[in-house]
mmCIF file of C-alpha atoms (C1' of nucleotides) in Angstrom:
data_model
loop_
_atom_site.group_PDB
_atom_site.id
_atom_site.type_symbol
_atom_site.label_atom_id
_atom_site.label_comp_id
_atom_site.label_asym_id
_atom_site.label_seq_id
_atom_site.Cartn_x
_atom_site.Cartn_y
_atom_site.Cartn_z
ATOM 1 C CA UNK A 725 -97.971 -50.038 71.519
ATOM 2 C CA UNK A 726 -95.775 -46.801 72.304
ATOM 3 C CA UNK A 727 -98.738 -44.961 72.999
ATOM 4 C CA UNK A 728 -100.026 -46.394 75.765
ATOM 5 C CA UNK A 729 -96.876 -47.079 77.749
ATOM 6 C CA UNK A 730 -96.018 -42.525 76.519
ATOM 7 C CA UNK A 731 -99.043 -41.251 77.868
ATOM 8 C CA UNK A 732 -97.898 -42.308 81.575
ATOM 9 C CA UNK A 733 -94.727 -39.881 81.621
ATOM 10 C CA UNK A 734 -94.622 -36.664 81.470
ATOM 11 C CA UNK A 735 -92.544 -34.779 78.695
ATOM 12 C CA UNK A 736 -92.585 -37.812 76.446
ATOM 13 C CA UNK A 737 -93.828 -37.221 72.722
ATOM 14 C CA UNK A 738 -95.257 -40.064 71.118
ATOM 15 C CA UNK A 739 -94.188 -39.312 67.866
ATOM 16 C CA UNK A 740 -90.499 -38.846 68.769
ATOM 17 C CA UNK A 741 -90.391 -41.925 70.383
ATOM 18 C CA UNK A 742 -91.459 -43.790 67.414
ATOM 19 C CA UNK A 743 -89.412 -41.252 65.161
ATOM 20 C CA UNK A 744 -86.221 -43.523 67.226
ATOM 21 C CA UNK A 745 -87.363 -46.394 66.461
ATOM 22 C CA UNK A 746 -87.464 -46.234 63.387
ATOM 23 C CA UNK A 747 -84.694 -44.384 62.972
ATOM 24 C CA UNK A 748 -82.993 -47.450 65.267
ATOM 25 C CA UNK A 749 -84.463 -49.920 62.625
ATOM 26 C CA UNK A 750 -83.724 -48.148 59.499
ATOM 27 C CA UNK A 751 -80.209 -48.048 60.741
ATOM 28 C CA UNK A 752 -80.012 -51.694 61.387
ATOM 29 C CA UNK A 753 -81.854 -52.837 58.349
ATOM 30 C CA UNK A 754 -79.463 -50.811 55.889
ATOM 31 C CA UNK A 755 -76.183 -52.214 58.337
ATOM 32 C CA UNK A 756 -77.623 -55.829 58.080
ATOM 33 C CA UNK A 757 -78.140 -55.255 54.366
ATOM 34 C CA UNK A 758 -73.993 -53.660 53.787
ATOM 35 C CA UNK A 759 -73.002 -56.755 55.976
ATOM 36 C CA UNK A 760 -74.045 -59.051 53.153
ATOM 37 C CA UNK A 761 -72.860 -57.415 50.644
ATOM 38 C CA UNK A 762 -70.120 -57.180 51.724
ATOM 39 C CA UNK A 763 -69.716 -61.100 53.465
ATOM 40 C CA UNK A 764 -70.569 -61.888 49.625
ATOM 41 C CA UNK A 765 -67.107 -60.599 48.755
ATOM 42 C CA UNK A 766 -64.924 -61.523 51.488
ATOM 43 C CA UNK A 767 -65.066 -58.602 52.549
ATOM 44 C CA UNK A 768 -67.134 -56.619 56.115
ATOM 45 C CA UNK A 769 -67.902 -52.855 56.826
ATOM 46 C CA UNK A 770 -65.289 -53.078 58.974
ATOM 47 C CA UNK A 771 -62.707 -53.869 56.426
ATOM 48 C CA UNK A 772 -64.138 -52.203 53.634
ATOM 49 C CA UNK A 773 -63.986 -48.785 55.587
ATOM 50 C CA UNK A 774 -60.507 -49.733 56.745
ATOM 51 C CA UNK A 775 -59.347 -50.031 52.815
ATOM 52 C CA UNK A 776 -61.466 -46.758 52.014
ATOM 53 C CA UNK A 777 -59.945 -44.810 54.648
ATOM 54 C CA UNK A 778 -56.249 -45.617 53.673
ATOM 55 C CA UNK A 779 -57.023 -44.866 49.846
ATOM 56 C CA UNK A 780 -58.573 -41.809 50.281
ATOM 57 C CA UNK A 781 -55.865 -40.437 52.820
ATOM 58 C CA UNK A 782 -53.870 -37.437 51.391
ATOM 59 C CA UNK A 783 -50.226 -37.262 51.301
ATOM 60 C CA UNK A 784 -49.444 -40.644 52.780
ATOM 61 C CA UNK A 785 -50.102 -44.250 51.879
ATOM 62 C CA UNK A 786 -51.056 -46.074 54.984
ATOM 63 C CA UNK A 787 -51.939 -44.957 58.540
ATOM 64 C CA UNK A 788 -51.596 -47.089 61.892
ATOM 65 C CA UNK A 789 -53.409 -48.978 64.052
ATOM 66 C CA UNK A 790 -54.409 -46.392 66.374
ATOM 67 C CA UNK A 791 -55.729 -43.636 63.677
ATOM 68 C CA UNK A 792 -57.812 -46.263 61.957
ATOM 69 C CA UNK A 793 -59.554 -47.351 65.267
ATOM 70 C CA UNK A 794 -59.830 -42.989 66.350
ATOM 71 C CA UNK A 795 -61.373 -42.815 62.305
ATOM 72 C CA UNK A 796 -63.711 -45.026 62.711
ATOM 73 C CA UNK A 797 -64.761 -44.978 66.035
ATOM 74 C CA UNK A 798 -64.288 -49.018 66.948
ATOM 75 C CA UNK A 799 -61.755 -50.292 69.876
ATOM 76 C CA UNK A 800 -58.177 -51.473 68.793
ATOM 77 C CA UNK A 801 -58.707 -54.771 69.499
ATOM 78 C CA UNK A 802 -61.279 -55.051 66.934
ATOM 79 C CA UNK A 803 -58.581 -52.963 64.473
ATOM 80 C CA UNK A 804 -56.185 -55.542 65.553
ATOM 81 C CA UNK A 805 -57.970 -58.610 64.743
ATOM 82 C CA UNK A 806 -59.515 -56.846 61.431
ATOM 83 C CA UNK A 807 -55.858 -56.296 60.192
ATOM 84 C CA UNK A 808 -54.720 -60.005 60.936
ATOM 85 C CA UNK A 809 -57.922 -60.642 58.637
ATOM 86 C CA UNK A 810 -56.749 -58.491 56.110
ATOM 87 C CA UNK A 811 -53.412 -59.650 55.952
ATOM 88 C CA UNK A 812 -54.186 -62.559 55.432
ATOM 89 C CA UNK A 813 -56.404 -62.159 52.662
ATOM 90 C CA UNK A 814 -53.395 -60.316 50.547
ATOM 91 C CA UNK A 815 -55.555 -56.822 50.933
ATOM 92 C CA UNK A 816 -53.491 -54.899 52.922
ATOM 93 C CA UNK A 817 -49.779 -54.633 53.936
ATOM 94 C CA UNK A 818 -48.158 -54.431 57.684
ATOM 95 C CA UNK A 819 -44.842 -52.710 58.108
ATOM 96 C CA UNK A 820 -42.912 -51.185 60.693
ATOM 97 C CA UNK A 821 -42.846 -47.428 61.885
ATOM 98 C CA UNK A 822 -39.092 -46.030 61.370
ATOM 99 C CA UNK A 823 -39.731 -43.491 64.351
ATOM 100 C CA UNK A 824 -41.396 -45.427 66.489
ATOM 101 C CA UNK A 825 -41.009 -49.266 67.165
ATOM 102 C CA UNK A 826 -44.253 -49.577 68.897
ATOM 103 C CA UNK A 827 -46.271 -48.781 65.941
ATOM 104 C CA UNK A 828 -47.552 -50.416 62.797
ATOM 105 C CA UNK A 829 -47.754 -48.657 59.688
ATOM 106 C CA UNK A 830 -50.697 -50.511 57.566
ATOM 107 C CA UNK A 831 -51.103 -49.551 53.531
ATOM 108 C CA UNK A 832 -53.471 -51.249 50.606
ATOM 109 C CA UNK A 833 -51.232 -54.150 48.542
ATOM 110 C CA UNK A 834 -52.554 -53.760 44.317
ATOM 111 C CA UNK A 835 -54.957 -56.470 45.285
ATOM 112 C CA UNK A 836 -56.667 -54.259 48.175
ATOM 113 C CA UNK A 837 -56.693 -51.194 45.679
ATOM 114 C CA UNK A 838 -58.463 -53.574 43.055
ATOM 115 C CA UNK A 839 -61.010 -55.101 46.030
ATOM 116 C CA UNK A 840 -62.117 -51.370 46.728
ATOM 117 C CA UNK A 841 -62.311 -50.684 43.340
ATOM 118 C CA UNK A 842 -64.453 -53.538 42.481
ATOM 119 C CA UNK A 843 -66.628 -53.264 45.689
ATOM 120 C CA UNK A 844 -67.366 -49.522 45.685
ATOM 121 C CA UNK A 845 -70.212 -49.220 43.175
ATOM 122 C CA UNK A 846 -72.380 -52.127 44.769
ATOM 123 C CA UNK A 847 -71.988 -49.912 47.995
ATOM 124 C CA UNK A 848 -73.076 -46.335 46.976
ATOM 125 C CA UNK A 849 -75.681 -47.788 45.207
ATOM 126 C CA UNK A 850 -76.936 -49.896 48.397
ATOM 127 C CA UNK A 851 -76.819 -47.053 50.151
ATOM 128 C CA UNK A 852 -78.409 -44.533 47.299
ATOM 129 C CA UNK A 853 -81.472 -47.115 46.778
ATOM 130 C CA UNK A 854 -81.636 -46.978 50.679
ATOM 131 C CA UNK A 855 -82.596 -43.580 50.926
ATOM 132 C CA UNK A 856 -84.686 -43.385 47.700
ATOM 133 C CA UNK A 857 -86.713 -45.975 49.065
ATOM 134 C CA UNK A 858 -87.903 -47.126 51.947
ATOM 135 C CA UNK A 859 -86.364 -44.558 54.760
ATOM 136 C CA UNK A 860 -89.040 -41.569 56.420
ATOM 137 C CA UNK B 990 -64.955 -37.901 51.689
ATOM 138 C CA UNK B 991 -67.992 -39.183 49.544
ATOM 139 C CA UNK B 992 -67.971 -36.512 47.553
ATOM 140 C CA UNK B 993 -64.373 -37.564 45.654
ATOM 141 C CA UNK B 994 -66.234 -41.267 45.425
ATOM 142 C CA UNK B 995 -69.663 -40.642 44.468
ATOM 143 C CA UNK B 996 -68.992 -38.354 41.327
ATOM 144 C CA UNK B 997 -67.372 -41.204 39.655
ATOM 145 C CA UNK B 998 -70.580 -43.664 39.794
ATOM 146 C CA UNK B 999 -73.466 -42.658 37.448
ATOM 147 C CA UNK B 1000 -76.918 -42.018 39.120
ATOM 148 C CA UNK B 1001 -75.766 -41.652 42.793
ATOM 149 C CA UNK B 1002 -76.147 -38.703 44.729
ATOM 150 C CA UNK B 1003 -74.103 -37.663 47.370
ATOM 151 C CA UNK B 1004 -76.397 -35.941 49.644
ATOM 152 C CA UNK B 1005 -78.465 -39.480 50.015
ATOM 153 C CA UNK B 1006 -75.215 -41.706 50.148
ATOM 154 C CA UNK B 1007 -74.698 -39.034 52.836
ATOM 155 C CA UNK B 1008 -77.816 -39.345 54.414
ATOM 156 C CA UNK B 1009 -77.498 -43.015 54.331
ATOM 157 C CA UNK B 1010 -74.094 -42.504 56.353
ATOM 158 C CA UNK B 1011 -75.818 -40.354 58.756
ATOM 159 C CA UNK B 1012 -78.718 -42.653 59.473
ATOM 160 C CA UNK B 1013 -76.354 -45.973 60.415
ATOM 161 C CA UNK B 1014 -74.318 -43.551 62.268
ATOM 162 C CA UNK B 1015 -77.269 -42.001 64.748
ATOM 163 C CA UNK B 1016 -78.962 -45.415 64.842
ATOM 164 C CA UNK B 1017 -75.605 -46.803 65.955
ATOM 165 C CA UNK B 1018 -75.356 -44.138 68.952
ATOM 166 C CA UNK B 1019 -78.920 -44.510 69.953
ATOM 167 C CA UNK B 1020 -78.622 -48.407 69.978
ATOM 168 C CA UNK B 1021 -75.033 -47.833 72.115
ATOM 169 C CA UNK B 1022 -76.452 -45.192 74.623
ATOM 170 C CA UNK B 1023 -79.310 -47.460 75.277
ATOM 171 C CA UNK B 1024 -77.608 -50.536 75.795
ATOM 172 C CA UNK B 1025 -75.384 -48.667 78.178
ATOM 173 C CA UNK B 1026 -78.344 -47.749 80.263
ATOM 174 C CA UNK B 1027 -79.389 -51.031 79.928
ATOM 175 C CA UNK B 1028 -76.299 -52.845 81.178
ATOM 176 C CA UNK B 1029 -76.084 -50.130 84.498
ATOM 177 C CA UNK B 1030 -79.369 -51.616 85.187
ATOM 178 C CA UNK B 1031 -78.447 -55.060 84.769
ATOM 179 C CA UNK B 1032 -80.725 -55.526 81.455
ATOM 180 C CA UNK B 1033 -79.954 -55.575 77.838
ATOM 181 C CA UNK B 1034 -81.764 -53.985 74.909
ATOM 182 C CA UNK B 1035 -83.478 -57.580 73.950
ATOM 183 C CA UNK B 1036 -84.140 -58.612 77.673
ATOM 184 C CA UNK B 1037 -85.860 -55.112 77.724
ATOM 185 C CA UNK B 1038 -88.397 -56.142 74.876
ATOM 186 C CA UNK B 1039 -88.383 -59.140 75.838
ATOM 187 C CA UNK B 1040 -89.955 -57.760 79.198
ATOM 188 C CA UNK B 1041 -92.108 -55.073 77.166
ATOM 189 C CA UNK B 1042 -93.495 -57.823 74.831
ATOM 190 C CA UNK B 1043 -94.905 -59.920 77.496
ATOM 191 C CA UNK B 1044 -96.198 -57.210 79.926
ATOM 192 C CA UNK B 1045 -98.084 -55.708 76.851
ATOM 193 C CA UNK B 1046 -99.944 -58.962 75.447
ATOM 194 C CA UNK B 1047 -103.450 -58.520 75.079
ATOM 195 C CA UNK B 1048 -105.643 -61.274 76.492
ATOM 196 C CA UNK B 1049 -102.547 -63.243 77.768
ATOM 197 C CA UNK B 1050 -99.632 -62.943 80.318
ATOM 198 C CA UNK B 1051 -97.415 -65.528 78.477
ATOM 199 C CA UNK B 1052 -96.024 -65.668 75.159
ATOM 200 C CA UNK B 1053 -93.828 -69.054 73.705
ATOM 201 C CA UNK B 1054 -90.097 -68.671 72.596
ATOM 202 C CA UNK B 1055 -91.314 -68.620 69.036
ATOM 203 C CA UNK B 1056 -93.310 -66.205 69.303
ATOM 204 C CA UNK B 1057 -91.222 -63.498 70.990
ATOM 205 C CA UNK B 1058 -88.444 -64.420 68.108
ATOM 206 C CA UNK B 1059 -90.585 -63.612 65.372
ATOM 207 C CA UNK B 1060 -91.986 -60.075 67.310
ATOM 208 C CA UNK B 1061 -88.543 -58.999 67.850
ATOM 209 C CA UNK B 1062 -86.937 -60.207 64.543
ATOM 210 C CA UNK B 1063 -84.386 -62.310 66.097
ATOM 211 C CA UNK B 1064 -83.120 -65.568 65.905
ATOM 212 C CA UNK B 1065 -84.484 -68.699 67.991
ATOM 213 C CA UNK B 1066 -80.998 -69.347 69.709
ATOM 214 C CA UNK B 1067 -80.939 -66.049 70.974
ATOM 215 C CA UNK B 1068 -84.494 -65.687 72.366
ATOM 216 C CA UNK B 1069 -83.170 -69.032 74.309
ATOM 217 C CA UNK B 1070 -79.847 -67.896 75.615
ATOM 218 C CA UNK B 1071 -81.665 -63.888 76.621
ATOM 219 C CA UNK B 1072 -84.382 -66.074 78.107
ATOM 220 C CA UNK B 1073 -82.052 -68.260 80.247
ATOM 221 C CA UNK B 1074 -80.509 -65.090 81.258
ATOM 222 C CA UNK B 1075 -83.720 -63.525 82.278
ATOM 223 C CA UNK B 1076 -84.474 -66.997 84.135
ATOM 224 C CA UNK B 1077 -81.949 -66.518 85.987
ATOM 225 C CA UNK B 1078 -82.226 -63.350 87.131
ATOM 226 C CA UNK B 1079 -85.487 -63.952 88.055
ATOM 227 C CA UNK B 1080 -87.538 -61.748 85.840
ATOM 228 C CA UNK B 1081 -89.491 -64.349 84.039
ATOM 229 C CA UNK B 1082 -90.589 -67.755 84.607
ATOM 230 C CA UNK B 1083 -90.893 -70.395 81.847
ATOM 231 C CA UNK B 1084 -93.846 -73.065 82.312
ATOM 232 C CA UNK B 1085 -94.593 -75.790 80.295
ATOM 233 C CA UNK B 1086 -97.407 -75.223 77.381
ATOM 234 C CA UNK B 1087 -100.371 -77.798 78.206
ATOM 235 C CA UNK B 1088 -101.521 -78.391 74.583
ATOM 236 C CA UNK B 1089 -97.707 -79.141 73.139
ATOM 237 C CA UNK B 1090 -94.908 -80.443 74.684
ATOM 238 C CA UNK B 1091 -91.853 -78.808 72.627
ATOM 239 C CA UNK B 1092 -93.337 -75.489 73.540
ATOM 240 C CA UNK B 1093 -92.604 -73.222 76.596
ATOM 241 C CA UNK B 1094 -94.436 -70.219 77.420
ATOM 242 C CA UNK B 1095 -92.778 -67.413 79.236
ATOM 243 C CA UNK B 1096 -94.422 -65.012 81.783
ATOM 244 C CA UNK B 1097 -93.853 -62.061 83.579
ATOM 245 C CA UNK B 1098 -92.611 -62.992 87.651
ATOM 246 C CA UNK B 1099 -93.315 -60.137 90.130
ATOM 247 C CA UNK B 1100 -89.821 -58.901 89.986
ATOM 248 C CA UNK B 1101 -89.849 -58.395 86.579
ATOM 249 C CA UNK B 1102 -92.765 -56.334 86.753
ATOM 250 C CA UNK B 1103 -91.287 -53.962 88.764
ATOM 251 C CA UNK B 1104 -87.965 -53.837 86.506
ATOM 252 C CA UNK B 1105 -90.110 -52.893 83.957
ATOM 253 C CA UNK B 1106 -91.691 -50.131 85.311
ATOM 254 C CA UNK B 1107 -88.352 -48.977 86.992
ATOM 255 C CA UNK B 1108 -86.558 -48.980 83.512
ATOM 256 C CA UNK B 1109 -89.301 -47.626 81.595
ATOM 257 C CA UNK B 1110 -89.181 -43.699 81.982
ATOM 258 C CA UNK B 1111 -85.122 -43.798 81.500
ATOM 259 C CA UNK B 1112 -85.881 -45.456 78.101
ATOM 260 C CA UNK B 1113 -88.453 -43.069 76.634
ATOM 261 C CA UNK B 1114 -86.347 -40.277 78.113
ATOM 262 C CA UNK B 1115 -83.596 -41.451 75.777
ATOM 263 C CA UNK B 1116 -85.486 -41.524 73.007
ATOM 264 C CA UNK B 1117 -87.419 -38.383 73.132
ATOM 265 C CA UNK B 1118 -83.885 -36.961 73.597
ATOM 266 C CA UNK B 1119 -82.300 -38.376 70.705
ATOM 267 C CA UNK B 1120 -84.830 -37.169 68.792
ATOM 268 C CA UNK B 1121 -84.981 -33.771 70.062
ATOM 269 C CA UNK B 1122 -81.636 -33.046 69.916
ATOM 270 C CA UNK B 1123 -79.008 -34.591 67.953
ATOM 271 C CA UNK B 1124 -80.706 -36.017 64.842
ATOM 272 C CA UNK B 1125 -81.408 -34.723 60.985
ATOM 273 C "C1'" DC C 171 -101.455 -97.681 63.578
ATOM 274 C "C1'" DT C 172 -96.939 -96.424 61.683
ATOM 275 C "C1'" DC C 173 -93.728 -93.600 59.477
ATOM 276 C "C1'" DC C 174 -91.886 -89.467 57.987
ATOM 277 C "C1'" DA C 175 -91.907 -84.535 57.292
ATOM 278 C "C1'" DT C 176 -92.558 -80.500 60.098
ATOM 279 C "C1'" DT C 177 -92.251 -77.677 64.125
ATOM 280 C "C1'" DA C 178 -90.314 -75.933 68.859
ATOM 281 C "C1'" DG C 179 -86.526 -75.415 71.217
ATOM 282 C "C1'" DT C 180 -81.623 -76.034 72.258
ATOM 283 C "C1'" DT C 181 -76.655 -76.688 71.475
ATOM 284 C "C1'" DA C 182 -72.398 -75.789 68.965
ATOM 285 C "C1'" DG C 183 -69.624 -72.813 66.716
ATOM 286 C "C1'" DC C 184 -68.626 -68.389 63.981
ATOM 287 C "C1'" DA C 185 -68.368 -63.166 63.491
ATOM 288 C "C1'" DT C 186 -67.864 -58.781 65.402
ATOM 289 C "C1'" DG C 187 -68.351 -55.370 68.965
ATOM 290 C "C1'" DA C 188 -66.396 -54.229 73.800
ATOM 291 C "C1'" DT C 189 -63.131 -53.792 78.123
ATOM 292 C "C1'" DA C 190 -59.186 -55.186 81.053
ATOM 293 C "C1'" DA C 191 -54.754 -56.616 81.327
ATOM 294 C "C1'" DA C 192 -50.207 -57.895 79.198
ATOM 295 C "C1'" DT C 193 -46.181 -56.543 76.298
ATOM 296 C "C1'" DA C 194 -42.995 -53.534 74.182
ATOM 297 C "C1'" DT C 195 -41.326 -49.067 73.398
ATOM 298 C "C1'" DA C 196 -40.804 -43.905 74.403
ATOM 299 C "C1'" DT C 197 -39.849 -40.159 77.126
ATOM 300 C "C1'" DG C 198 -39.071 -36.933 80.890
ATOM 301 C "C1'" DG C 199 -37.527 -35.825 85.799
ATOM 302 C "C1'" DG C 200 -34.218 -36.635 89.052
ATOM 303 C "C1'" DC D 1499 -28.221 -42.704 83.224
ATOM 304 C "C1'" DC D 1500 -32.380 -44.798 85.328
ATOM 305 C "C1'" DC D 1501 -36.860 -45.211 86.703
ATOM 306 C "C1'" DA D 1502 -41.652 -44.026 86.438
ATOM 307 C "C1'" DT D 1503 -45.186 -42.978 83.566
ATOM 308 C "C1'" DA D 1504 -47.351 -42.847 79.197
ATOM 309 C "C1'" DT D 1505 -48.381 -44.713 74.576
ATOM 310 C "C1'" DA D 1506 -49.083 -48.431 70.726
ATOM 311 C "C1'" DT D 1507 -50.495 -52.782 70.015
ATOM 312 C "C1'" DT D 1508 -51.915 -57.327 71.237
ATOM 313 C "C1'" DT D 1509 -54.019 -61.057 73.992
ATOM 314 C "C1'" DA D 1510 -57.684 -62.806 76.728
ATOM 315 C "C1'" DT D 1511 -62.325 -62.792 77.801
ATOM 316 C "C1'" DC D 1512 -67.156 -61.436 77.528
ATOM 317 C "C1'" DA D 1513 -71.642 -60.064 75.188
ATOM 318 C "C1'" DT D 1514 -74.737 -60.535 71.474
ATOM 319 C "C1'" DG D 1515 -76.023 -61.442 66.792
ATOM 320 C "C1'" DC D 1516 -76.114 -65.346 63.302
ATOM 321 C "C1'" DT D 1517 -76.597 -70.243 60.857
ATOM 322 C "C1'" DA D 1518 -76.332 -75.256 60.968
ATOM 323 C "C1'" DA D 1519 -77.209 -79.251 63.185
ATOM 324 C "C1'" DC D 1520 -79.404 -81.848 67.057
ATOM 325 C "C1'" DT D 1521 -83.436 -83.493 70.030
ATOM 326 C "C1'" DA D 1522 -88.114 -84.045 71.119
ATOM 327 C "C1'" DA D 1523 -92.796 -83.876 69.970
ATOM 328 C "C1'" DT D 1524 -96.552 -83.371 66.606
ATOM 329 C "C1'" DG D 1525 -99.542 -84.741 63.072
ATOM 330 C "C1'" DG D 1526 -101.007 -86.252 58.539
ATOM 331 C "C1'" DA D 1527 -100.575 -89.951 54.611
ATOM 332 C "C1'" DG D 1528 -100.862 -94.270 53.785
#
DNA sequence: CTCCATTAGTTAGCATGATAAATATATGGG
DNA sequence: CCCATATATTTATCATGCTAACTAATGGAG
C-alpha cells in the first residue's frame, strides 16, 4: 500500500518508510507483550522500571520523584500516581527529604527487592526471545 | 545498566536485551513525534489510518466499523469513539449498510479527502527521516 | 415459524500517557 | 526581613488504548 501513496513525493524511499513501520510495530508488539507480563504480576513497565532504577542506583537507596520521572522520560504526574500504586502494594517506601521539605525521597521495602528479583528473569528473557525471533 | 543484570541469567545476551531496549525506545519516539504532528493538524495517528484505509480500498469507497478494527488491530470501542470523532469533524460520513442493519459503513466526505492529501507528505517525511537518521 | 446462539456496534469503566494549574517550600534581591 | 520567582509534587482533566457487558439484528436448528 506504501508504494503507491511514496511514489507521489519526492525524496521519499519506499523501503524506509516501511523500515518505520515496522520498526513502529515491532516496538508496540514487544511493549504490548512486557505489559502482560508484567499485569500478570501486579506489576507494569512503569513500575517495574521504577523498582529497577532505585536498585541499581549507586551509593544511595532511593531517589525522588523528580529523578525517576527525568530517568525515565514520563511526566510527574504519571510518577506521582505510579508511586501511590506502589505504596500501596507494600513495594516501595515514601519518606521525607531532610534538606528539602518539598521533596519525596522513594526507596524499595524487602518485598519490592523480592518483586524485582522474582520478575527479572521472565523480562530479559521476553525481551532476549524478542530479538532472536521475530524482529528484521 | 543491563549489563550488571543480564550476566546473572543463563542464555541471555546483553547486546539483544539491548537491542530490544533500543527498539521500544525509537518506536516510542516515532509513535510520539507523529502523533504530535498529528494533533497540530487536528488528527490523531488512528484517525490518520483510519482516513488512509478508506481512501485506499480497492473496488469500494466505504469500509464497516468491523472491518477497519480488524485492519488496524484495534479494538471495536475505539474504531467507534475515533469514528464519532471523525464524524464530527466532518471527515467521514457513516451510512447505513443496505444488506444488514447492525452494520455501518464509513466513507470518505470531500473534506476528508483533502485532509488526507494535506497530511500525507508531512507523514512520509517523518518517516523517511526517522529512518535516515536516528535509528540502528 | 420460533428460539437461541452469533455478530455488529455501542456504552461503561479501567489503565496509563500527557498538560495545565494548584500547593507547599526554597531562595535571592532589595 | 519580605516579596517575587523558582522548584517539587500533586490534583484535575483530557486523550487513547483495553475488556466486559449491553442492544439490536441476523440466521440456522428444530
Amino acid at each position: 500500500m506504501v508504494e503507491g501513496y511514496a511514489d507521489r513525493f519526492d525524496g521519499v524511499d519506499p523501503a524506509k518508510v516501511l523500515g518505520a513501520l515496522e520498526l513502529m510495530r515491532a516496538g508496540s508488539l514487544l511493549i504490548r507483550e512486557l505489559e502482560a507480563y508484567f499485569a500478570s504480576r501486579g506489576l507494569s513497565q512503569l513500575r517495574f522500571l521504577t523498582l529497577i532504577l532505585i536498585d541499581r542506583e549507586p551509593d544511595r537507596t532511593s531517589l525522588t520523584v523528580g529523578e525517576i520521572a527525568e530517568r525515565l522520560d514520563v511526566s510527574r504526574p504519571v510518577v506521582t500516581r505510579t508511586m501511590q500504586g506502589l505504596e500501596q502494594a507494600g513495594l516501595i517506601a515514601i519518606s521525607a527529604n531532610e534538606d528539602d521539605a518539598r521533596s519525596k525521597e522513594v526507596s524499595l521495602t524487602r518485598t519490592g527487592q523480592s518483586k524485582l528479583g522474582e520478575v527479572l528473569p521472565g523480562y530479559f528473557a521476553i525481551l532476549h526471545r524478542a530479538m532472536s525471533a521475530g524482529e528484521a
